[in-house]
């Protein structure tokens, strides 16, 4: 199955796609993580986009499309792919449709996580990421079992992303409302969009996501379409 998670920055896309990767072995495709990796490794591409990303802006679509295409092609044989933070623009949607149809696939389901702005600020300001394995935490809502130690890899580098500030959040939220929200109509018209509340606990949101996926798989079986 191919799943897209939509929602404003801080709505829980990364948290839910991490859960899907753990539970079902889906490949978590976060173009943001891939770009931050290029920056950390100081690759030519990373150096080119560093200042753009740290200012809260997004690199241009051609570059993001190229990164996404490679990751999709490399992982198309997995049980599923969950897209987190991609596509963000109509240009990216059209590109994605082309890649998938070339591979004989399509978007099976798009899920939008609704979270209000005050909650987004709290989540972004408290977000911490393991510098070693990229697992994400929240100082208050989702802390690791042992203070400062990653549950997954036992590393002790839980860091705050440079772009996790209220200012950058507000800027990204404006871009989300202007450029990404219209994509919801597109997926709604295709009949694959479900919008749920992202305000509940990570576990409760995960349970709603599981229900939606179970329905998708049932539909695919009853119509004989290969999911
Ligand atoms: P996104 O990928 O949409 O930007 P994240 O998954 O990184 O969002 O979540 C942002 C922050 O909020 C993280 O610190 C995460 O641990 C925390 N978080 C995620 N989901 C929830 C939730 N349902 N309730 C409370 N905090 C959450
Ligand atoms: Zn870790």
Short mmCIF file of C-alpha atoms and ligand atoms in Angstrom, two decimals:
data_model
loop_
_atom_site.label_atom_id
_atom_site.label_comp_id
_atom_site.label_asym_id
_atom_site.label_seq_id
_atom_site.Cartn_x
_atom_site.Cartn_y
_atom_site.Cartn_z
CA UNK A 1 0.00 0.00 0.00
CA UNK A 2 1.04 3.57 -0.60
CA UNK A 3 -0.04 6.04 2.04
CA UNK A 4 0.37 9.81 2.21
CA UNK A 5 0.20 11.57 5.56
CA UNK A 6 -0.87 15.20 5.42
CA UNK A 7 -1.03 17.74 8.19
CA UNK A 8 0.63 20.96 9.31
CA UNK A 9 4.16 20.91 10.75
CA UNK A 10 4.03 19.24 14.17
CA UNK A 11 0.76 17.40 13.52
CA UNK A 12 2.38 14.00 14.04
CA UNK A 13 3.21 12.80 10.52
CA UNK A 14 6.70 11.68 11.50
CA UNK A 15 5.44 9.98 14.65
CA UNK A 16 2.72 8.09 12.79
CA UNK A 17 4.90 7.10 9.87
CA UNK A 18 7.50 5.81 12.31
CA UNK A 19 4.75 3.70 13.92
CA UNK A 20 3.68 2.32 10.50
CA UNK A 21 7.27 1.50 9.65
CA UNK A 22 7.70 -0.39 12.93
CA UNK A 23 4.37 -2.18 12.83
CA UNK A 24 4.09 -3.10 9.14
CA UNK A 25 7.60 -2.73 7.78
CA UNK A 26 6.55 0.16 5.56
CA UNK A 27 9.30 2.34 4.18
CA UNK A 28 9.03 5.79 5.76
CA UNK A 29 9.79 8.32 3.10
CA UNK A 30 10.44 11.68 4.69
CA UNK A 31 11.96 14.03 2.15
CA UNK A 32 12.74 16.35 5.10
CA UNK A 33 14.82 13.64 6.81
CA UNK A 34 16.58 12.82 3.55
CA UNK A 35 17.40 16.47 2.96
CA UNK A 36 18.61 16.97 6.55
CA UNK A 37 20.83 13.93 6.07
CA UNK A 38 22.41 15.52 2.99
CA UNK A 39 23.00 18.68 5.04
CA UNK A 40 24.55 16.80 7.97
CA UNK A 41 26.84 14.90 5.62
CA UNK A 42 27.76 18.14 3.84
CA UNK A 43 27.18 16.65 0.39
CA UNK A 44 27.13 19.13 -2.53
CA UNK A 45 23.34 18.94 -2.52
CA UNK A 46 23.26 19.46 1.25
CA UNK A 47 25.49 22.52 1.10
CA UNK A 48 23.31 23.95 -1.65
CA UNK A 49 20.09 23.74 0.33
CA UNK A 50 21.29 24.28 3.92
CA UNK A 51 20.56 28.00 4.23
CA UNK A 52 17.17 27.62 2.53
CA UNK A 53 16.05 24.84 4.86
CA UNK A 54 17.31 26.49 8.04
CA UNK A 55 15.41 29.66 7.15
CA UNK A 56 12.18 27.64 7.10
CA UNK A 57 11.83 27.59 3.33
CA UNK A 58 11.62 24.55 1.11
CA UNK A 59 14.10 23.59 -1.61
CA UNK A 60 12.62 23.71 -5.10
CA UNK A 61 10.41 20.95 -6.34
CA UNK A 62 12.80 19.62 -8.97
CA UNK A 63 15.29 18.72 -6.27
CA UNK A 64 12.74 17.28 -3.86
CA UNK A 65 11.17 15.25 -6.69
CA UNK A 66 14.54 13.79 -7.57
CA UNK A 67 15.14 12.69 -3.96
CA UNK A 68 11.64 11.25 -3.68
CA UNK A 69 11.85 9.35 -6.95
CA UNK A 70 15.03 7.57 -5.94
CA UNK A 71 13.61 6.60 -2.55
CA UNK A 72 10.36 5.30 -4.09
CA UNK A 73 12.06 3.26 -6.79
CA UNK A 74 14.51 1.80 -4.25
CA UNK A 75 11.72 0.76 -1.86
CA UNK A 76 8.80 -0.15 -4.09
CA UNK A 77 9.04 -3.84 -3.22
CA UNK A 78 8.47 -3.20 0.53
CA UNK A 79 5.08 -3.98 2.10
CA UNK A 80 4.22 -0.30 1.84
CA UNK A 81 5.53 3.21 1.56
CA UNK A 82 4.37 6.01 3.81
CA UNK A 83 5.01 9.49 2.48
CA UNK A 84 5.67 12.10 5.15
CA UNK A 85 6.08 15.69 3.99
CA UNK A 86 5.83 14.87 0.31
CA UNK A 87 4.10 15.87 -1.95
CA UNK A 88 3.67 19.49 -0.82
CA UNK A 89 2.78 21.20 -4.09
CA UNK A 90 0.66 20.38 -7.13
CA UNK A 91 3.83 20.16 -9.18
CA UNK A 92 5.05 17.41 -6.83
CA UNK A 93 1.66 15.66 -7.00
CA UNK A 94 1.88 15.46 -10.78
CA UNK A 95 5.41 14.16 -10.65
CA UNK A 96 4.49 11.56 -8.03
CA UNK A 97 1.53 10.35 -10.11
CA UNK A 98 3.87 9.82 -13.03
CA UNK A 99 6.44 7.85 -11.04
CA UNK A 100 3.79 5.64 -9.47
CA UNK A 101 1.95 4.92 -12.69
CA UNK A 102 5.28 3.99 -14.27
CA UNK A 103 5.65 1.43 -11.49
CA UNK A 104 2.06 0.20 -11.84
CA UNK A 105 1.10 1.72 -8.46
CA UNK A 106 -1.14 4.46 -7.15
CA UNK A 107 -1.89 6.30 -3.93
CA UNK A 108 -4.12 3.96 -1.94
CA UNK A 109 -4.92 6.28 0.91
CA UNK A 110 -4.23 9.82 2.09
CA UNK A 111 -4.73 10.67 5.74
CA UNK A 112 -4.84 14.23 7.03
CA UNK A 113 -4.09 14.92 10.70
CA UNK A 114 -5.95 17.94 12.03
CA UNK A 115 -4.27 19.80 14.93
CA UNK A 116 -4.90 23.36 16.14
CA UNK A 117 -2.22 26.00 16.11
CA UNK A 118 -1.59 26.32 19.86
CA UNK A 119 -0.96 22.61 20.07
CA UNK A 120 1.40 22.80 17.06
CA UNK A 121 3.52 25.41 18.86
CA UNK A 122 3.77 23.19 21.95
CA UNK A 123 4.73 20.18 19.88
CA UNK A 124 7.34 21.97 17.75
CA UNK A 125 8.97 23.69 20.71
CA UNK A 126 9.24 20.41 22.66
CA UNK A 127 10.30 18.19 19.76
CA UNK A 128 13.64 16.42 20.13
CA UNK A 129 15.26 14.09 17.62
CA UNK A 130 17.89 11.40 18.18
CA UNK A 131 20.86 12.64 16.15
CA UNK A 132 21.98 9.03 15.66
CA UNK A 133 18.86 7.17 14.52
CA UNK A 134 16.33 10.03 13.93
CA UNK A 135 13.70 8.67 16.30
CA UNK A 136 11.54 11.55 17.43
CA UNK A 137 10.52 12.48 20.97
CA UNK A 138 8.77 15.26 22.84
CA UNK A 139 10.13 16.53 26.15
CA UNK A 140 6.68 16.41 27.69
CA UNK A 141 4.31 14.38 25.48
CA UNK A 142 6.61 11.58 24.38
CA UNK A 143 9.83 11.49 26.42
CA UNK A 144 12.29 8.57 26.23
CA UNK A 145 12.14 6.04 29.08
CA UNK A 146 15.50 7.22 30.44
CA UNK A 147 16.18 10.93 30.50
CA UNK A 148 18.29 12.00 27.51
CA UNK A 149 18.80 8.44 26.22
CA UNK A 150 17.26 7.21 22.95
CA UNK A 151 14.97 4.20 23.50
CA UNK A 152 15.85 2.76 20.12
CA UNK A 153 19.63 3.06 19.79
CA UNK A 154 20.68 4.06 23.35
CA UNK A 155 22.48 7.11 21.93
CA UNK A 156 22.66 10.20 24.11
CA UNK A 157 22.29 12.90 21.44
CA UNK A 158 18.69 14.00 21.68
CA UNK A 159 18.80 17.34 19.94
CA UNK A 160 16.48 20.14 18.97
CA UNK A 161 16.28 20.81 15.25
CA UNK A 162 17.53 24.29 14.27
CA UNK A 163 14.28 24.96 12.45
CA UNK A 164 12.04 24.01 15.39
CA UNK A 165 11.13 27.52 16.46
CA UNK A 166 7.83 29.35 16.63
CA UNK A 167 8.90 31.71 13.83
CA UNK A 168 9.74 28.92 11.41
CA UNK A 169 6.54 27.12 12.39
CA UNK A 170 4.45 30.17 11.54
CA UNK A 171 6.16 30.57 8.23
CA UNK A 172 5.70 26.89 7.34
CA UNK A 173 2.11 26.97 8.44
CA UNK A 174 1.42 29.83 6.03
CA UNK A 175 3.04 27.87 3.21
CA UNK A 176 1.08 24.77 4.21
CA UNK A 177 -2.21 26.65 4.11
CA UNK A 178 -1.45 28.22 0.76
CA UNK A 179 0.29 25.44 -1.16
CA UNK A 180 -0.42 22.11 0.47
CA UNK A 181 -4.04 22.42 1.63
CA UNK A 182 -5.30 22.55 -1.98
CA UNK A 183 -3.83 19.07 -2.48
CA UNK A 184 -6.38 17.73 -0.01
CA UNK A 185 -9.13 18.55 -2.53
CA UNK A 186 -7.26 16.66 -5.20
CA UNK A 187 -7.03 13.48 -3.12
CA UNK A 188 -10.57 13.93 -1.85
CA UNK A 189 -11.84 13.97 -5.44
CA UNK A 190 -9.94 10.76 -6.07
CA UNK A 191 -11.85 9.27 -3.15
CA UNK A 192 -8.78 8.35 -1.11
CA UNK A 193 -8.72 11.08 1.54
CA UNK A 194 -9.68 10.61 5.18
CA UNK A 195 -9.29 13.45 7.68
CA UNK A 196 -8.92 12.59 11.36
CA UNK A 197 -8.16 14.45 14.55
CA UNK A 198 -4.48 14.52 15.36
CA UNK A 199 -5.16 16.04 18.79
CA UNK A 200 -5.36 12.70 20.61
CA UNK A 201 -2.39 10.79 22.02
CA UNK A 202 0.05 9.22 19.56
CA UNK A 203 -1.40 5.78 20.42
CA UNK A 204 -4.99 6.89 19.82
CA UNK A 205 -4.09 8.52 16.52
CA UNK A 206 -2.20 5.35 15.52
CA UNK A 207 -5.31 3.28 16.25
CA UNK A 208 -7.39 5.49 13.91
CA UNK A 209 -4.74 5.16 11.20
CA UNK A 210 -4.81 1.37 11.58
CA UNK A 211 -8.59 1.34 11.10
CA UNK A 212 -8.33 3.34 7.91
CA UNK A 213 -5.65 1.01 6.55
CA UNK A 214 -7.70 -2.06 7.42
CA UNK A 215 -10.58 -0.66 5.35
CA UNK A 216 -8.32 0.07 2.41
CA UNK A 217 -7.07 -3.49 2.42
CA UNK A 218 -10.58 -4.90 2.64
CA UNK A 219 -11.71 -2.73 -0.29
CA UNK A 220 -8.77 -3.83 -2.36
CA UNK A 221 -9.65 -7.48 -1.72
CA UNK A 222 -13.31 -7.14 -2.54
CA UNK A 223 -12.67 -5.32 -5.81
CA UNK A 224 -9.75 -7.50 -6.76
CA UNK A 225 -7.49 -4.47 -7.09
CA UNK A 226 -3.98 -5.17 -6.01
CA UNK A 227 -3.02 -3.06 -3.02
P1 LIG B 1 5.37 16.28 11.90
O1 LIG B 1 6.17 15.15 11.31
O2 LIG B 1 3.97 16.34 11.38
O3 LIG B 1 6.06 17.62 11.83
P2 LIG B 1 6.03 15.00 14.46
O4 LIG B 1 5.57 13.60 14.30
O5 LIG B 1 7.48 15.25 14.38
O6 LIG B 1 5.20 15.98 13.47
O7 LIG B 1 5.47 15.51 15.89
C1 LIG B 1 5.85 16.78 16.40
C2 LIG B 1 6.15 16.67 17.90
O8 LIG B 1 4.95 16.36 18.60
C3 LIG B 1 7.13 15.55 18.25
O9 LIG B 1 7.92 16.00 19.33
C4 LIG B 1 6.25 14.38 18.66
O10 LIG B 1 6.89 13.55 19.62
C5 LIG B 1 5.04 15.09 19.26
N1 LIG B 1 3.78 14.39 18.96
C6 LIG B 1 3.48 13.69 17.85
N2 LIG B 1 2.21 13.20 17.91
C7 LIG B 1 1.71 13.63 19.09
C8 LIG B 1 0.44 13.46 19.76
N3 LIG B 1 -0.56 12.75 19.18
N4 LIG B 1 0.28 14.06 20.97
C9 LIG B 1 1.29 14.77 21.53
N5 LIG B 1 2.49 14.96 20.97
C10 LIG B 1 2.72 14.40 19.77
ZN1 LIG B 2 18.46 6.82 18.53
#
